[in-house]
PDB file of C-alpha atoms in Angstrom:
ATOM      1  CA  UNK C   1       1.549  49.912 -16.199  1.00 71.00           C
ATOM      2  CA  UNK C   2      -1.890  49.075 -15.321  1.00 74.00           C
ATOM      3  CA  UNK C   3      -0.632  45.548 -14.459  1.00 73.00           C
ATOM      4  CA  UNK C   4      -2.358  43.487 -17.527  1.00 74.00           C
ATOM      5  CA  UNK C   5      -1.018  40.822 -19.756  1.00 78.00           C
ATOM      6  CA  UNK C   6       0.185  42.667 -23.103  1.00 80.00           C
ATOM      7  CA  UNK C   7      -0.727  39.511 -24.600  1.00 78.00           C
ATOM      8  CA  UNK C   8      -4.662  40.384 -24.255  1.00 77.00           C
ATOM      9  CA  UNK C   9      -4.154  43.933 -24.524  1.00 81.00           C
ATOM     10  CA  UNK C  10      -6.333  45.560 -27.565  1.00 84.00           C
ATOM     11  CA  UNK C  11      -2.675  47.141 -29.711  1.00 86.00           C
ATOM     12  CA  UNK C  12      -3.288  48.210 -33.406  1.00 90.00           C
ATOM     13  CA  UNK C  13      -1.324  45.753 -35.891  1.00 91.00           C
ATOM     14  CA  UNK C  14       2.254  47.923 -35.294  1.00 92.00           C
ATOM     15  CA  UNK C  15       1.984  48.067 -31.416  1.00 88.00           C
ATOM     16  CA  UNK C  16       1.834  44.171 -31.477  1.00 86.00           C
ATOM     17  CA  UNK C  17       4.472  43.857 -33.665  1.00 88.00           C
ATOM     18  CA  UNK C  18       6.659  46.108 -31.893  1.00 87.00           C
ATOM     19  CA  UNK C  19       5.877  44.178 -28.447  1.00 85.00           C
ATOM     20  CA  UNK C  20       6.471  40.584 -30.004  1.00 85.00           C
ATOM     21  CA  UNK C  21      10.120  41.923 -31.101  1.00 87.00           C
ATOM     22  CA  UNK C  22      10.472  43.063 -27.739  1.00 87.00           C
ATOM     23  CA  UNK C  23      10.099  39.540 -26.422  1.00 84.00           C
ATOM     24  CA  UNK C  24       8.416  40.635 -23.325  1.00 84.00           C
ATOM     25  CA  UNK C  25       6.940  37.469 -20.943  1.00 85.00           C
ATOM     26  CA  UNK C  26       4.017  38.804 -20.892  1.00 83.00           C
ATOM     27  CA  UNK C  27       3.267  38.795 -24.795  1.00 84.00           C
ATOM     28  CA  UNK C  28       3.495  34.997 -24.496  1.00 85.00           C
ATOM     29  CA  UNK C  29       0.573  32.220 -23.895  1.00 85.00           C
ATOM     30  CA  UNK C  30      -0.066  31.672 -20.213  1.00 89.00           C
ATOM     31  CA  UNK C  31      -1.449  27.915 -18.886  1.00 93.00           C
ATOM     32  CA  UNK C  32      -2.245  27.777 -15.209  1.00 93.00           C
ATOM     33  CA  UNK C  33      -1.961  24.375 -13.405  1.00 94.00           C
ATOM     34  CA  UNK C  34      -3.612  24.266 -10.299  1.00 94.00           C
ATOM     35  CA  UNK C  35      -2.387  21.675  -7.833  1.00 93.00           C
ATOM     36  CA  UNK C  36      -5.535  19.740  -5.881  1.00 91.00           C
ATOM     37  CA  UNK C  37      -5.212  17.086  -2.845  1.00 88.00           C
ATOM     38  CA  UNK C  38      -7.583  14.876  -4.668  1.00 80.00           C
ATOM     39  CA  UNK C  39      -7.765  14.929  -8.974  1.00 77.00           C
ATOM     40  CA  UNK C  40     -11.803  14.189  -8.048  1.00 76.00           C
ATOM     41  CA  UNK C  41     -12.008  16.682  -5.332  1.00 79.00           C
ATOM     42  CA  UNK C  42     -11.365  19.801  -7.860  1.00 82.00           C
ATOM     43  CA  UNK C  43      -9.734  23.020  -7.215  1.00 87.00           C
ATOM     44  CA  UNK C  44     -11.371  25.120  -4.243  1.00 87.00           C
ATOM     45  CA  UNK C  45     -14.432  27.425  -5.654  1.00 87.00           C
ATOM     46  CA  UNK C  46     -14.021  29.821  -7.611  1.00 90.00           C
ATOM     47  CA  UNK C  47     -10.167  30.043  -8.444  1.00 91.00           C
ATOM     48  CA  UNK C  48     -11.104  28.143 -11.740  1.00 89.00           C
ATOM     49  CA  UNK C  49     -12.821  30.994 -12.916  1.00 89.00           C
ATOM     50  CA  UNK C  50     -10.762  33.673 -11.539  1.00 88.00           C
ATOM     51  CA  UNK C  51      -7.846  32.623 -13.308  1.00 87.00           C
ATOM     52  CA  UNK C  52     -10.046  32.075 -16.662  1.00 83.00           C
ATOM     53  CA  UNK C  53     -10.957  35.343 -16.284  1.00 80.00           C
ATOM     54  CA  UNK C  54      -7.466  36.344 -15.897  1.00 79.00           C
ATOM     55  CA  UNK C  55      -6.804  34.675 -19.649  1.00 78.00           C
ATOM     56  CA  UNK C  56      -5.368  31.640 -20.502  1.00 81.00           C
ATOM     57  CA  UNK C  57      -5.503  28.004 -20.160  1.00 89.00           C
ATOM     58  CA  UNK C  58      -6.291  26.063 -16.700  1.00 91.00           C
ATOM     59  CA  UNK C  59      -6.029  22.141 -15.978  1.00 92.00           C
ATOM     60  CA  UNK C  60      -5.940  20.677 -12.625  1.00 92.00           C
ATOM     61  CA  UNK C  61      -3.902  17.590 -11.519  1.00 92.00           C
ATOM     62  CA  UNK C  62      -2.621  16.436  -8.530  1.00 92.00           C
ATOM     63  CA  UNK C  63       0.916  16.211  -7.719  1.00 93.00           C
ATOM     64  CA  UNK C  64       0.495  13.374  -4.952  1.00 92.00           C
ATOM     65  CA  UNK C  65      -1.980  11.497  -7.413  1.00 93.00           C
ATOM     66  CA  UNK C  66       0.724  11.544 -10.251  1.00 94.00           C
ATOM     67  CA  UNK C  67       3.779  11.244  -8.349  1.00 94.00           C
ATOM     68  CA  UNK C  68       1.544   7.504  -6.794  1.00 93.00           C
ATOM     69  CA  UNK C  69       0.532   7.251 -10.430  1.00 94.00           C
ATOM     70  CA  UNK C  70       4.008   7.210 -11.866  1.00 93.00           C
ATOM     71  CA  UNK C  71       5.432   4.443  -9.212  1.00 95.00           C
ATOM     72  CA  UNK C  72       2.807   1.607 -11.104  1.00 95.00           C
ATOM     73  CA  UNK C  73       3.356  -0.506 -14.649  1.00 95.00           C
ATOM     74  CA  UNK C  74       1.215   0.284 -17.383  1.00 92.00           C
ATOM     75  CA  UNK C  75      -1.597  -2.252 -16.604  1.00 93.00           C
ATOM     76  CA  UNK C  76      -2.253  -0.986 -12.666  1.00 95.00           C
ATOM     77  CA  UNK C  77      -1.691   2.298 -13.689  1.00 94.00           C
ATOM     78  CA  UNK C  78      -4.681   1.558 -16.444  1.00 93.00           C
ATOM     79  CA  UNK C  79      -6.966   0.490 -13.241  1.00 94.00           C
ATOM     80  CA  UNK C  80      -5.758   3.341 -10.839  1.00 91.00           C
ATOM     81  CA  UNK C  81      -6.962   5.827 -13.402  1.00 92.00           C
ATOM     82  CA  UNK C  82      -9.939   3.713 -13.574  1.00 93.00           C
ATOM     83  CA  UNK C  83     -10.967   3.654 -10.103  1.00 91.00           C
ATOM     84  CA  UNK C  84     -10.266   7.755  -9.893  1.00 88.00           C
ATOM     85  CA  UNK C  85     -12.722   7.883 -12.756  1.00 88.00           C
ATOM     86  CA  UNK C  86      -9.942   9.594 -14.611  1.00 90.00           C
ATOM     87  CA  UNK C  87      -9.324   8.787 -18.693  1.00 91.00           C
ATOM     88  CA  UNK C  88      -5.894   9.947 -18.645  1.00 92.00           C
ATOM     89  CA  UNK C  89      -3.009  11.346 -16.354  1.00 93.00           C
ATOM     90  CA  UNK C  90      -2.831  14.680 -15.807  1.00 93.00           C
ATOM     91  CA  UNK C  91       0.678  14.818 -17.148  1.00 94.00           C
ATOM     92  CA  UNK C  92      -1.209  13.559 -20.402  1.00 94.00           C
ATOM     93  CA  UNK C  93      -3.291  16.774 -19.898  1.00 94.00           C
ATOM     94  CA  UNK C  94      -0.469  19.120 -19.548  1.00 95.00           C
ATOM     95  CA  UNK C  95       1.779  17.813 -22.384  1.00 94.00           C
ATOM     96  CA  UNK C  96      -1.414  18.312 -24.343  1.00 93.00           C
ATOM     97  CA  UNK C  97      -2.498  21.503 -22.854  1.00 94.00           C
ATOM     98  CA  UNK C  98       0.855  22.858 -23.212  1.00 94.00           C
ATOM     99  CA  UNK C  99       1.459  21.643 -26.906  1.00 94.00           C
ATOM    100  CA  UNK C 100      -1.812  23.146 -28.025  1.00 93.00           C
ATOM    101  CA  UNK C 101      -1.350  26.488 -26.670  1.00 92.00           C
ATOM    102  CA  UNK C 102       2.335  26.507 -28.296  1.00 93.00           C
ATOM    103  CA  UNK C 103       0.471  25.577 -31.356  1.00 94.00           C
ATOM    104  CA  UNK C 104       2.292  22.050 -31.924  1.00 97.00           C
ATOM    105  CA  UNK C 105       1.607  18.912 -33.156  1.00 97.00           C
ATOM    106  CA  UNK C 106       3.308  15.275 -32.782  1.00 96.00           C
ATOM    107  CA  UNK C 107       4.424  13.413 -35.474  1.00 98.00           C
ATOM    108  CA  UNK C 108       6.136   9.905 -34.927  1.00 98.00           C
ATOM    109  CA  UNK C 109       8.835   8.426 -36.946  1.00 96.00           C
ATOM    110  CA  UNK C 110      11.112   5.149 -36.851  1.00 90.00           C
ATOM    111  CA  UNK C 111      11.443   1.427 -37.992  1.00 82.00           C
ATOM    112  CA  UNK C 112      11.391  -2.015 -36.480  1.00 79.00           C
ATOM    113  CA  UNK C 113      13.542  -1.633 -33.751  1.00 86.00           C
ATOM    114  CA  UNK C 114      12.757   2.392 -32.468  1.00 90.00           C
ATOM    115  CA  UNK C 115       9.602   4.841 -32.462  1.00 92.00           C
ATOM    116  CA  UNK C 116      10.085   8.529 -32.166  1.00 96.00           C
ATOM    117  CA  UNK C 117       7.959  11.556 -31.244  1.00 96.00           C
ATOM    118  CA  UNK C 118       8.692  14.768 -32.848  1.00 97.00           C
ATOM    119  CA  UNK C 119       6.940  17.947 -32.133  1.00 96.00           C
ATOM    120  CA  UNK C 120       6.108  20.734 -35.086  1.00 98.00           C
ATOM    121  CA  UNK C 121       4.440  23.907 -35.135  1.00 97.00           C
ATOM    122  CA  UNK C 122       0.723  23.177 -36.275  1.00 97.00           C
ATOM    123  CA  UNK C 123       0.707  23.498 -40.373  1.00 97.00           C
ATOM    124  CA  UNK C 124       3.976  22.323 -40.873  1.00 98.00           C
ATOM    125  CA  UNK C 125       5.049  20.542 -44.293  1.00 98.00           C
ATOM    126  CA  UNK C 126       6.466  17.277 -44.725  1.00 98.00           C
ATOM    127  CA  UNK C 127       9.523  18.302 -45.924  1.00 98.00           C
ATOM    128  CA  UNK C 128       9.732  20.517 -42.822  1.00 98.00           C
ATOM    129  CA  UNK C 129       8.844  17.302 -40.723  1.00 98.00           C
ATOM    130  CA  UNK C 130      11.574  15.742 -42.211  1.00 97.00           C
ATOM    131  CA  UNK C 131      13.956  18.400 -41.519  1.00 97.00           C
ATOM    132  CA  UNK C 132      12.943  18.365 -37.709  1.00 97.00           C
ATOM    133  CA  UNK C 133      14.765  14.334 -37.771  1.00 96.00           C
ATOM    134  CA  UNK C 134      17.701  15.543 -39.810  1.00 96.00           C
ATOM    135  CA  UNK C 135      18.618  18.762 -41.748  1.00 95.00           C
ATOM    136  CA  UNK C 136      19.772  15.991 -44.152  1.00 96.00           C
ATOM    137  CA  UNK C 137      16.550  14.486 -45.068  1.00 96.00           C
ATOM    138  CA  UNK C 138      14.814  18.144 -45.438  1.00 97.00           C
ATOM    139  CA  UNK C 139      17.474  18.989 -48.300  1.00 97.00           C
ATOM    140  CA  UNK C 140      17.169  15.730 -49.961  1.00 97.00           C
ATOM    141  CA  UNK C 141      13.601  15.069 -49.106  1.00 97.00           C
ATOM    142  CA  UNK C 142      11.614  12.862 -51.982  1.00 97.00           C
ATOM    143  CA  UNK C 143       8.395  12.029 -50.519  1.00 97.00           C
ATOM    144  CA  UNK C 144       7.101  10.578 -47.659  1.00 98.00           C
ATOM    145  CA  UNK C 145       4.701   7.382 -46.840  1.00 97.00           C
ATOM    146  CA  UNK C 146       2.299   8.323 -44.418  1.00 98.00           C
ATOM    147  CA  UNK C 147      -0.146   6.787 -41.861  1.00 97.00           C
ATOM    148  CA  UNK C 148      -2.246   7.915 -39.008  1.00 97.00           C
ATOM    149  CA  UNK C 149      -0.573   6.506 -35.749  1.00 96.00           C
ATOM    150  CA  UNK C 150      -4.014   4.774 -34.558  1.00 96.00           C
ATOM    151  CA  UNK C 151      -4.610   3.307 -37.489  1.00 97.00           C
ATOM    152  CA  UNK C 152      -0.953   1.588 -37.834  1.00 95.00           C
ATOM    153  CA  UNK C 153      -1.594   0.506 -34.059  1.00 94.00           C
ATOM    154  CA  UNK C 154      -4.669  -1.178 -34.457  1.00 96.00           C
ATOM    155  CA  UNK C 155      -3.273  -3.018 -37.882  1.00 95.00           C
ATOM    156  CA  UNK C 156       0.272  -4.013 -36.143  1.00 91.00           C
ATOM    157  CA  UNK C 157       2.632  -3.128 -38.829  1.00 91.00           C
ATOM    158  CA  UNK C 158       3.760  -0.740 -41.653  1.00 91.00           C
ATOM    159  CA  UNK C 159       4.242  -4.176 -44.092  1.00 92.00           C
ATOM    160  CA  UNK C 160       0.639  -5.125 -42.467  1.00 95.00           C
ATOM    161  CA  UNK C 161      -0.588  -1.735 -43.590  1.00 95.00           C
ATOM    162  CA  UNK C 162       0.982  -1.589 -47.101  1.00 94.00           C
ATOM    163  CA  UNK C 163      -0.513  -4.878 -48.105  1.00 96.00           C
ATOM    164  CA  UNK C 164      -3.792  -3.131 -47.082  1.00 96.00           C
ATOM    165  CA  UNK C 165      -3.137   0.023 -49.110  1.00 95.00           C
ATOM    166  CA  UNK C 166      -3.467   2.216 -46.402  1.00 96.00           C
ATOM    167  CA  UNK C 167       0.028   4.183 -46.611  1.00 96.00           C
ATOM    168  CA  UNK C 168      -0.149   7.282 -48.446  1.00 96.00           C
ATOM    169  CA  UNK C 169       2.305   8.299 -50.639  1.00 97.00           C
ATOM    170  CA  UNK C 170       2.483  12.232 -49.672  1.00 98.00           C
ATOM    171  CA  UNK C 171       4.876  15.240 -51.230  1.00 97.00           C
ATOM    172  CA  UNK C 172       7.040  18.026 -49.695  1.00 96.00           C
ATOM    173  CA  UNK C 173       3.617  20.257 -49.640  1.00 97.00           C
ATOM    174  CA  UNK C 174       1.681  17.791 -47.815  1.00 98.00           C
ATOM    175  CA  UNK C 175       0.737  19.513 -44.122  1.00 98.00           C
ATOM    176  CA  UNK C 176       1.415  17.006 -41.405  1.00 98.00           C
ATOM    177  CA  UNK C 177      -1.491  15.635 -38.645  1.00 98.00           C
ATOM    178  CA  UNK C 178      -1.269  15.544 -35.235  1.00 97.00           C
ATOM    179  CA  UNK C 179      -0.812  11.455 -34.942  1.00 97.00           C
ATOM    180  CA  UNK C 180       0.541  11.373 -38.447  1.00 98.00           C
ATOM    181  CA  UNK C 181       3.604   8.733 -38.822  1.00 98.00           C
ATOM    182  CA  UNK C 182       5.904   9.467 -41.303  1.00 98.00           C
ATOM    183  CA  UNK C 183       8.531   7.156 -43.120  1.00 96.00           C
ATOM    184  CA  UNK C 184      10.291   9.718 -45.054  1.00 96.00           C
ATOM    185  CA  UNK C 185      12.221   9.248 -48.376  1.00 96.00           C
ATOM    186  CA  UNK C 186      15.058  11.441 -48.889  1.00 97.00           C
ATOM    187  CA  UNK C 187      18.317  11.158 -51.588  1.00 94.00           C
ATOM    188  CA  UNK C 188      21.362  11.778 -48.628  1.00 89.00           C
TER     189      UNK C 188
END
């Protein structure tokens, strides 16, 4: 009634739990994303804050910037960022923003020919991972070989990486990285 997000509201342990089974909007995370003319120019004074105080998450991007950003192959695209001063899109800020307030994490999977991204609630086990790709490979799940996505980039390849001994051989207990690429192991 007083016009608050239940969300921040101070409720004893039973109050909560009897608003999160009432699946009420306002109970769930909130990220604001303000849209500015110019991604250097910022959002006009003050309305950062405001909204912060409001709770929350905030990131700024511009729509125009994005929409211009998106029209341009990889290697322009590299140098427009550049000459905004920018490290990374702001779509690369929201996916991220919006995956760490959900609590999730990215895990990739594939082979030779295909590379997937799979997103898991933070803490989840491998054998949940695999489970995410297939119901299949959760029930039969063995073990999985596992490296961190950077590293496997920089190196080139998985055979590349296992003649370096630097895939780990992990079990169904084994709590999955953000990054982490998984080749999982499962008896169909």
């Amino acid at each position: 009634e007083a016009g608050h997000y239940l969300g921040r509201a101070d409720l004893s342990i039973d109050q909560r739990k009897m608003a999160e089974d009432m699946r009420l909007l306002t109970m769930l995370p909130v990220l604001y994303v303000v849209n500015t003319n110019d991604p250097a120019e910022g959002a006009p004074p003050g309305l950062i804050e405001k909204l912060s105080e409001r709770g929350g998450r905030v990131i700024e991007l511009s729509a125009a910037f994005e929409d211009e950003l998106g029209e341009l192959d990889p290697e322009e695209r590299a140098l427009f960022l550049d000459d905004a001063g920018l490290c990374e899109s702001g779509r690369d800020r929201f996916i991220r923003s919006a995956h760490n307030l959900l609590g999730l994490i990215t895990f990739f999977s594939g082979n030779e020919n295909e590379t997937r991204a799979w997103s898991i609630v933070a803490g989840a086990t491998a054998k949940q991972a695999a489970g995410k790709i297939h119901t299949d490979m959760e029930k039969g799940f063995i073990r999985a070989e596992v490296i961190d996505a950077a590293t496997l980039i920089d190196i080139g390849s998985r055979s590349e990486a296992k003649k370096r001994g630097l895939l780990r051989i992990e079990g169904r207990e084994y709590v999955v990285r953000d990054g982490d690429v998984l080749q999982i192991l499962f008896n169909p």
